[in-house]
N, CA, C and O atoms as CSV, one atom per row, in Angstrom:
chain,resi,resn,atom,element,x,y,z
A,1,UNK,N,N,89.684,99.724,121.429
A,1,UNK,CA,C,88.309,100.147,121.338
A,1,UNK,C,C,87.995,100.697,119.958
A,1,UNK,O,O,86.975,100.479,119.304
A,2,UNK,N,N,89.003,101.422,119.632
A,2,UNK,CA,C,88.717,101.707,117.840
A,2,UNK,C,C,88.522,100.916,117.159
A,2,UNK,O,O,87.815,101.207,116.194
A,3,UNK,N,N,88.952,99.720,117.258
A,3,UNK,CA,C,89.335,98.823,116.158
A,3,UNK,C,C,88.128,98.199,116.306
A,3,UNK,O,O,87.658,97.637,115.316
A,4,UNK,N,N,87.300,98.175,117.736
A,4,UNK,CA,C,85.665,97.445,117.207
A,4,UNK,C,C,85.030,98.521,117.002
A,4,UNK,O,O,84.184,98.325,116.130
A,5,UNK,N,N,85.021,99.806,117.466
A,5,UNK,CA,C,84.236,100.560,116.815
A,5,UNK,C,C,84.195,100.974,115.045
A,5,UNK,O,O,83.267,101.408,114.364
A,6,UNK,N,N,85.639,100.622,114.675
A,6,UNK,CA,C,85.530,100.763,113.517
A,6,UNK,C,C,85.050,99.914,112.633
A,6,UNK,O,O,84.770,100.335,111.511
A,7,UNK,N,N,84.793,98.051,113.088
A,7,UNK,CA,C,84.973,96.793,112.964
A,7,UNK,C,C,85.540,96.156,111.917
A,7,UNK,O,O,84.982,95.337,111.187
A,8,UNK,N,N,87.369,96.784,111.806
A,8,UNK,CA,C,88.399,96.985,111.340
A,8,UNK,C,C,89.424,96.372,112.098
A,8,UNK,O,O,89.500,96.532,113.316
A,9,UNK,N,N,90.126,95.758,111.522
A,9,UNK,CA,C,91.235,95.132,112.101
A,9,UNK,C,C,92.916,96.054,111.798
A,9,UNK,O,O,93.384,96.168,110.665
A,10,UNK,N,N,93.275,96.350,112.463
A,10,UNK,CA,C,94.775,97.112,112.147
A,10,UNK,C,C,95.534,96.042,111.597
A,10,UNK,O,O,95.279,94.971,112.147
A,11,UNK,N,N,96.221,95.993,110.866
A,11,UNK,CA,C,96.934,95.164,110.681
A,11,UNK,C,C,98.381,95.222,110.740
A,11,UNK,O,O,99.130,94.276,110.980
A,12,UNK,N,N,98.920,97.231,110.335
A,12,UNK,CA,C,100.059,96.924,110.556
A,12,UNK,C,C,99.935,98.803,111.193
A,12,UNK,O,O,99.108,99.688,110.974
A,13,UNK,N,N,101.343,98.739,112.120
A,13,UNK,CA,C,100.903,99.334,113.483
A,13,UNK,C,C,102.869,100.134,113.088
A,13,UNK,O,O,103.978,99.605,113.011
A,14,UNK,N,N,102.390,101.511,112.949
A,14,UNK,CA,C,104.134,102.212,112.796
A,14,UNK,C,C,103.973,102.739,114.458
A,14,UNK,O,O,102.970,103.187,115.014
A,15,UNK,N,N,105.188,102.532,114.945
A,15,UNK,CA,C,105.311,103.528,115.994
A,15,UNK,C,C,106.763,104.376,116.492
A,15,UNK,O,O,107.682,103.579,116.306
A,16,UNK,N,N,107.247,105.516,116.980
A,16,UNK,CA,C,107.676,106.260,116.315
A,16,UNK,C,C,107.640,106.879,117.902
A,16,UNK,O,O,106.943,107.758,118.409
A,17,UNK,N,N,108.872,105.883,118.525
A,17,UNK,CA,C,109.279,106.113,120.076
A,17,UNK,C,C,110.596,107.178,119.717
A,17,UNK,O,O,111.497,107.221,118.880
A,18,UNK,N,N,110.065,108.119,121.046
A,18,UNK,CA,C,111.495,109.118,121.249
A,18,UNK,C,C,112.603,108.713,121.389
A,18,UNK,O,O,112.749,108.288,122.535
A,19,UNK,N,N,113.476,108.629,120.793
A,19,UNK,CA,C,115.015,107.900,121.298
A,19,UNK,C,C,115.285,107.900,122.905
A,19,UNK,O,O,115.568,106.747,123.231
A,20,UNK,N,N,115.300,108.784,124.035
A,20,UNK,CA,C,115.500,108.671,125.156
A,20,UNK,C,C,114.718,107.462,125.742
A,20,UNK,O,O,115.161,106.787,126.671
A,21,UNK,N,N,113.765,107.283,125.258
A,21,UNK,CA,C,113.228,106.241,125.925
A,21,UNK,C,C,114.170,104.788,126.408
A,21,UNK,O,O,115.103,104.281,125.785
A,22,UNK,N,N,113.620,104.381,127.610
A,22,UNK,CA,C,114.934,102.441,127.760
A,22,UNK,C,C,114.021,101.519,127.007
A,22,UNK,O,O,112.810,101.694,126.869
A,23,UNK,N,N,114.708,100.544,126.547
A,23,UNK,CA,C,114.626,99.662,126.197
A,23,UNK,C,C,113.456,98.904,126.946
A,23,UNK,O,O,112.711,98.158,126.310
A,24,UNK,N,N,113.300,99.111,128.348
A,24,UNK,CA,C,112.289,98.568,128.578
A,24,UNK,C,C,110.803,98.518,128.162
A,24,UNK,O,O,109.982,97.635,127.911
A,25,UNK,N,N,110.837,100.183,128.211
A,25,UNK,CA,C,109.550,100.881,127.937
A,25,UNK,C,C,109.295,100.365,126.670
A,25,UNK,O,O,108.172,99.976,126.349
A,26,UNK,N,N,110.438,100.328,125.786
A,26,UNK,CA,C,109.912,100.281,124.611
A,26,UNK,C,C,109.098,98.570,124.177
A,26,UNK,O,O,108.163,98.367,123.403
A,27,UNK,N,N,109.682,97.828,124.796
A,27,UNK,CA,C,109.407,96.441,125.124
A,27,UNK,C,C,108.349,96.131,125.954
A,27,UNK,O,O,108.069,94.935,126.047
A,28,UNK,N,N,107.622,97.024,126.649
A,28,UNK,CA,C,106.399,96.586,127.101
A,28,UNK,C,C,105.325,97.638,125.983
A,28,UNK,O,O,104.159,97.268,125.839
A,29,UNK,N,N,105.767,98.806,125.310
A,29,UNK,CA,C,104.650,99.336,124.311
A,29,UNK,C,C,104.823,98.269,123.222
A,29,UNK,O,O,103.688,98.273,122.745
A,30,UNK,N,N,105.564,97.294,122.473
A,30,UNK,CA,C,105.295,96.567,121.594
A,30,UNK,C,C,104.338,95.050,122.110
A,30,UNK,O,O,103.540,94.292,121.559
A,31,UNK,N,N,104.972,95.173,123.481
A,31,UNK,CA,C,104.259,93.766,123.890
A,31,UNK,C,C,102.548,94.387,123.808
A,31,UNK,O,O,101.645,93.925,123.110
A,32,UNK,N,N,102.503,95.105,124.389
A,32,UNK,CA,C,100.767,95.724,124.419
A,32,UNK,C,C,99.963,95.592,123.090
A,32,UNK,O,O,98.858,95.083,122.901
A,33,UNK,N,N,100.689,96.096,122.359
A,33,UNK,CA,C,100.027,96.437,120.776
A,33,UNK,C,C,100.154,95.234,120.484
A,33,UNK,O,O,99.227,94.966,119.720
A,34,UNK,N,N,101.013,94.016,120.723
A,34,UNK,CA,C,100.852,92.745,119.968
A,34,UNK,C,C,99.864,92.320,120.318
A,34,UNK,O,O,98.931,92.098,119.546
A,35,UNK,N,N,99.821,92.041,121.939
A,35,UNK,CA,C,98.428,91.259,122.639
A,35,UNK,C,C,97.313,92.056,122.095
A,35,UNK,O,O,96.362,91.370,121.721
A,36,UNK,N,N,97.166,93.564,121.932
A,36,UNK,CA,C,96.045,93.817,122.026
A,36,UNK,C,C,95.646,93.921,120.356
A,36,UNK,O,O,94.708,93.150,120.154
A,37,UNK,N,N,95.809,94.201,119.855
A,37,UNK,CA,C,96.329,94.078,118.354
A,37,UNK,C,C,96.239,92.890,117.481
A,37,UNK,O,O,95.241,92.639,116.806
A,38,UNK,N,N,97.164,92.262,117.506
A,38,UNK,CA,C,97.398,91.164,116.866
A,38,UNK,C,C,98.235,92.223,115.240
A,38,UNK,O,O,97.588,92.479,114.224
A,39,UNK,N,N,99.264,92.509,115.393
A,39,UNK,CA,C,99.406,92.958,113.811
A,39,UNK,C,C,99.798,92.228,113.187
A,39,UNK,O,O,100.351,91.302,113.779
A,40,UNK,N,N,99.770,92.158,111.469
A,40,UNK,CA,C,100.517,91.028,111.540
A,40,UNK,C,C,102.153,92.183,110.851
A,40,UNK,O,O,103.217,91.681,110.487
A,41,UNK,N,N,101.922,93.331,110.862
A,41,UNK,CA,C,103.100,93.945,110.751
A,41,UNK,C,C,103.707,95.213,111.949
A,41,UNK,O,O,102.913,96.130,112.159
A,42,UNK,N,N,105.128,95.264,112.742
A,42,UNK,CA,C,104.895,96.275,113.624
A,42,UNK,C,C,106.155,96.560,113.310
A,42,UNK,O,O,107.104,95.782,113.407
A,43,UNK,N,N,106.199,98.320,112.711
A,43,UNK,CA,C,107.328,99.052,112.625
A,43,UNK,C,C,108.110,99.485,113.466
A,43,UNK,O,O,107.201,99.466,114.296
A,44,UNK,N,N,109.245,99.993,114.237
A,44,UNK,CA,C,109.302,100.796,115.151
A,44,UNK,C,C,110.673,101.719,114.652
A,44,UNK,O,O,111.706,101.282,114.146
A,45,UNK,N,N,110.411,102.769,114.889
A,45,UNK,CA,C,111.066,103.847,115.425
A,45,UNK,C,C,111.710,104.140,115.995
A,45,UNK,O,O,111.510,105.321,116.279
A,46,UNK,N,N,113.045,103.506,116.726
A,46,UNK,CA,C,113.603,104.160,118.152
A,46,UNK,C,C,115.226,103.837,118.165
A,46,UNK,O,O,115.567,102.701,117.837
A,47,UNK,N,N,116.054,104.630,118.468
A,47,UNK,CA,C,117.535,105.117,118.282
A,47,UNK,C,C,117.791,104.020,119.029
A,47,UNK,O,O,118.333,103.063,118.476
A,48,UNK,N,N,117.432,103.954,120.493
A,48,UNK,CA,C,118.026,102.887,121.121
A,48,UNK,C,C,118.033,101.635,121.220
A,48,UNK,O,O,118.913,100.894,121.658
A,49,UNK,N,N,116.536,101.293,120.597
A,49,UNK,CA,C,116.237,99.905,119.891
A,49,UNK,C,C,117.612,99.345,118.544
A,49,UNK,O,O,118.124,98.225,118.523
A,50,UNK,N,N,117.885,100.341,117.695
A,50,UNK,CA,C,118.162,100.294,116.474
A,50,UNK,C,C,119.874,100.238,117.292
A,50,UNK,O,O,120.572,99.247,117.080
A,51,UNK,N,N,120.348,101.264,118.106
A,51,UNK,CA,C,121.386,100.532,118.830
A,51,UNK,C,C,121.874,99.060,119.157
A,51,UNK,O,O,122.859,98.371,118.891
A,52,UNK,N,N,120.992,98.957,119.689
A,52,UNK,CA,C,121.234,97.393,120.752
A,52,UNK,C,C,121.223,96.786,119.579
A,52,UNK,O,O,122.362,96.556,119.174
A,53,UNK,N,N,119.965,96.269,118.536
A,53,UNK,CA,C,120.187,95.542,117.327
A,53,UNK,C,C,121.937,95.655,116.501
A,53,UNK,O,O,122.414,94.590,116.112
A,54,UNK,N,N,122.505,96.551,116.362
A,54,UNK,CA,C,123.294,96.358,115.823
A,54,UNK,C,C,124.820,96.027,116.766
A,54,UNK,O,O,125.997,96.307,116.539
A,55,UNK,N,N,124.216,95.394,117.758
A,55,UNK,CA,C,125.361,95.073,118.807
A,55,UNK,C,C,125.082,93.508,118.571
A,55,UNK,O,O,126.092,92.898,118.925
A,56,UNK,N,N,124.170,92.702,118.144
A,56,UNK,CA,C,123.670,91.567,117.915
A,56,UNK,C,C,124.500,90.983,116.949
A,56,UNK,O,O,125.169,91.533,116.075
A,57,UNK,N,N,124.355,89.667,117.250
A,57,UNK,CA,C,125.238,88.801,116.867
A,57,UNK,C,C,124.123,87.961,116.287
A,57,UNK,O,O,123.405,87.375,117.096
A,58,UNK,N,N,123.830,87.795,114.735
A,58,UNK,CA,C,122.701,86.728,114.418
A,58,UNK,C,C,123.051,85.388,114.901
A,58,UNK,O,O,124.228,85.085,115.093
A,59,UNK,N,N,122.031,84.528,115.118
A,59,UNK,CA,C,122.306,83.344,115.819
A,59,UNK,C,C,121.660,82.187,114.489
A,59,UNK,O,O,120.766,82.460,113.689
A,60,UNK,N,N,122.274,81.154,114.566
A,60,UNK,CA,C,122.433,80.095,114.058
A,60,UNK,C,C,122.117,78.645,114.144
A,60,UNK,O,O,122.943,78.019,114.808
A,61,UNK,N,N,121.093,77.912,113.624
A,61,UNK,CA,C,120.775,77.138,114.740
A,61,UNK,C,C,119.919,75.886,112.842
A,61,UNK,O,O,118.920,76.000,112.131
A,62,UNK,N,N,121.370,74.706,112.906
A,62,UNK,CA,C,120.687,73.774,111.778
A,62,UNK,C,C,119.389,72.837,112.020
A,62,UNK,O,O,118.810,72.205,111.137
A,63,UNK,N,N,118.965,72.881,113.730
A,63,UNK,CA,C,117.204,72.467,113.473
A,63,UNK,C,C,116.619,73.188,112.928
A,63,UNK,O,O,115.820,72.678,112.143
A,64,UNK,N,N,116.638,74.738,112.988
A,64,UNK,CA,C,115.391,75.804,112.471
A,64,UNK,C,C,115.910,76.533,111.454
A,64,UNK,O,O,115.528,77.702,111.404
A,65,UNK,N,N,116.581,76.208,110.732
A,65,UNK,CA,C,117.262,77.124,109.841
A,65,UNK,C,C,118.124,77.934,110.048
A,65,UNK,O,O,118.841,77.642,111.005
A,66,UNK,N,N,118.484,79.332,109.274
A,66,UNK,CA,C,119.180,80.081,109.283
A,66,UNK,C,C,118.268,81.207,110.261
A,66,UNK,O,O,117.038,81.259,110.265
A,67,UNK,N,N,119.111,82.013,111.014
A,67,UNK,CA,C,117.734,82.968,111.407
A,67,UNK,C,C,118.721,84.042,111.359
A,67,UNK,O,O,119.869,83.666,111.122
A,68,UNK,N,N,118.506,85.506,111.560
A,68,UNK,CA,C,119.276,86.612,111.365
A,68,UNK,C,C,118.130,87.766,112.323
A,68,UNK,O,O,117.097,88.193,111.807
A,69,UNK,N,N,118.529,88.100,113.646
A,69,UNK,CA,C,117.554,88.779,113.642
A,69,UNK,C,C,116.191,88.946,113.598
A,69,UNK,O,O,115.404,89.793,113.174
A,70,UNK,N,N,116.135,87.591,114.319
A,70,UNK,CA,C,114.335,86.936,113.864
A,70,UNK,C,C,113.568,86.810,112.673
A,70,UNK,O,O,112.355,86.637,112.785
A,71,UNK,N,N,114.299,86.896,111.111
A,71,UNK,CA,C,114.226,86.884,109.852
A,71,UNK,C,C,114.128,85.680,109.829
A,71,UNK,O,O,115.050,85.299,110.551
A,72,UNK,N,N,113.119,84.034,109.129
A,72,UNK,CA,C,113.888,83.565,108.503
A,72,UNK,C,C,114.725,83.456,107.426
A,72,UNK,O,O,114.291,84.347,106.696
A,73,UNK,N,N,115.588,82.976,106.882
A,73,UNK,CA,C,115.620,83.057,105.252
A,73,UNK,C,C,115.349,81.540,104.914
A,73,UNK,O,O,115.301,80.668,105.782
A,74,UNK,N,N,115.137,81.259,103.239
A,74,UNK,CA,C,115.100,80.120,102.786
A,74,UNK,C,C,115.971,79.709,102.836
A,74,UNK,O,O,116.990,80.379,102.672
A,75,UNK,N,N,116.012,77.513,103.261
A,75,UNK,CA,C,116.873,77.001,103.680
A,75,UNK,C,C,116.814,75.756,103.290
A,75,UNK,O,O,117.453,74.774,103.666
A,76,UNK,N,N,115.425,75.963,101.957
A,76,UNK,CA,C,115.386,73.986,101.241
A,76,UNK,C,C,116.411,74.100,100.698
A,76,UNK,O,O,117.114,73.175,101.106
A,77,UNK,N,N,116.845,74.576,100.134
A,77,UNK,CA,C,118.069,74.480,98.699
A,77,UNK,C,C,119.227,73.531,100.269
A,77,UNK,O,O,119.515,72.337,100.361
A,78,UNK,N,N,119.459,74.273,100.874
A,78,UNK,CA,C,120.401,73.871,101.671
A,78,UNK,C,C,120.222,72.613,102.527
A,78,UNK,O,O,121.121,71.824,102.817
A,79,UNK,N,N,118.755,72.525,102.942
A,79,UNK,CA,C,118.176,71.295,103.861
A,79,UNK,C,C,118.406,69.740,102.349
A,79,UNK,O,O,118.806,68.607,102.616
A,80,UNK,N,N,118.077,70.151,101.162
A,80,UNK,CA,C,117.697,69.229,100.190
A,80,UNK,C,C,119.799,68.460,99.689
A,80,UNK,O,O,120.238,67.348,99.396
A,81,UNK,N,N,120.346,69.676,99.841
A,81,UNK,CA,C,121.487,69.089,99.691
A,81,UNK,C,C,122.305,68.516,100.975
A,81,UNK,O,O,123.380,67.929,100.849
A,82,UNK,N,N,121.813,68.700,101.946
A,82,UNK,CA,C,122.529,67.729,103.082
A,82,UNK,C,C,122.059,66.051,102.776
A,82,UNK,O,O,122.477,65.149,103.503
């Protein structure tokens, strides 16, 4: 409702969850702010988020590139020499 009252678009959205929080919670407050939102940047904040991430194993995949963590990186240099 702010964001038409202001008729301002947010674009990038910090949020700055209590560590106790589960993983769930925290996964339905980002899903909200995306749908409702649209950012095109969303920070977050949270011990147990930042946990689980570093239990992750980046995944790998030569149709879509390199990915790390939902990062892409650049991958012509590498696509151009196959």
């Amino acid at each position: 409702r702010l964001q038409q009252k202001l008729n301002k678009k947010f674009n990038k959205v910090f949020i700055d969850i209590n560590g106790s929080r589960d993983i769930g919670t925290v996964y339905d407050c980002l899903d909200k702010y995306q749908k409702v939102l649209h950012p095109d940047l969303i920070v977050l904040k949270s011990i147990k988020v930042r946990t689980l991430l570093h239990q992750c194993i980046p995944w790998t995949s030569a149709a879509q590139g390199h990915l790390s963590c939902g990062i892409e990186e650049d991958t012509s240099q590498d696509l151009a020499a196959a």
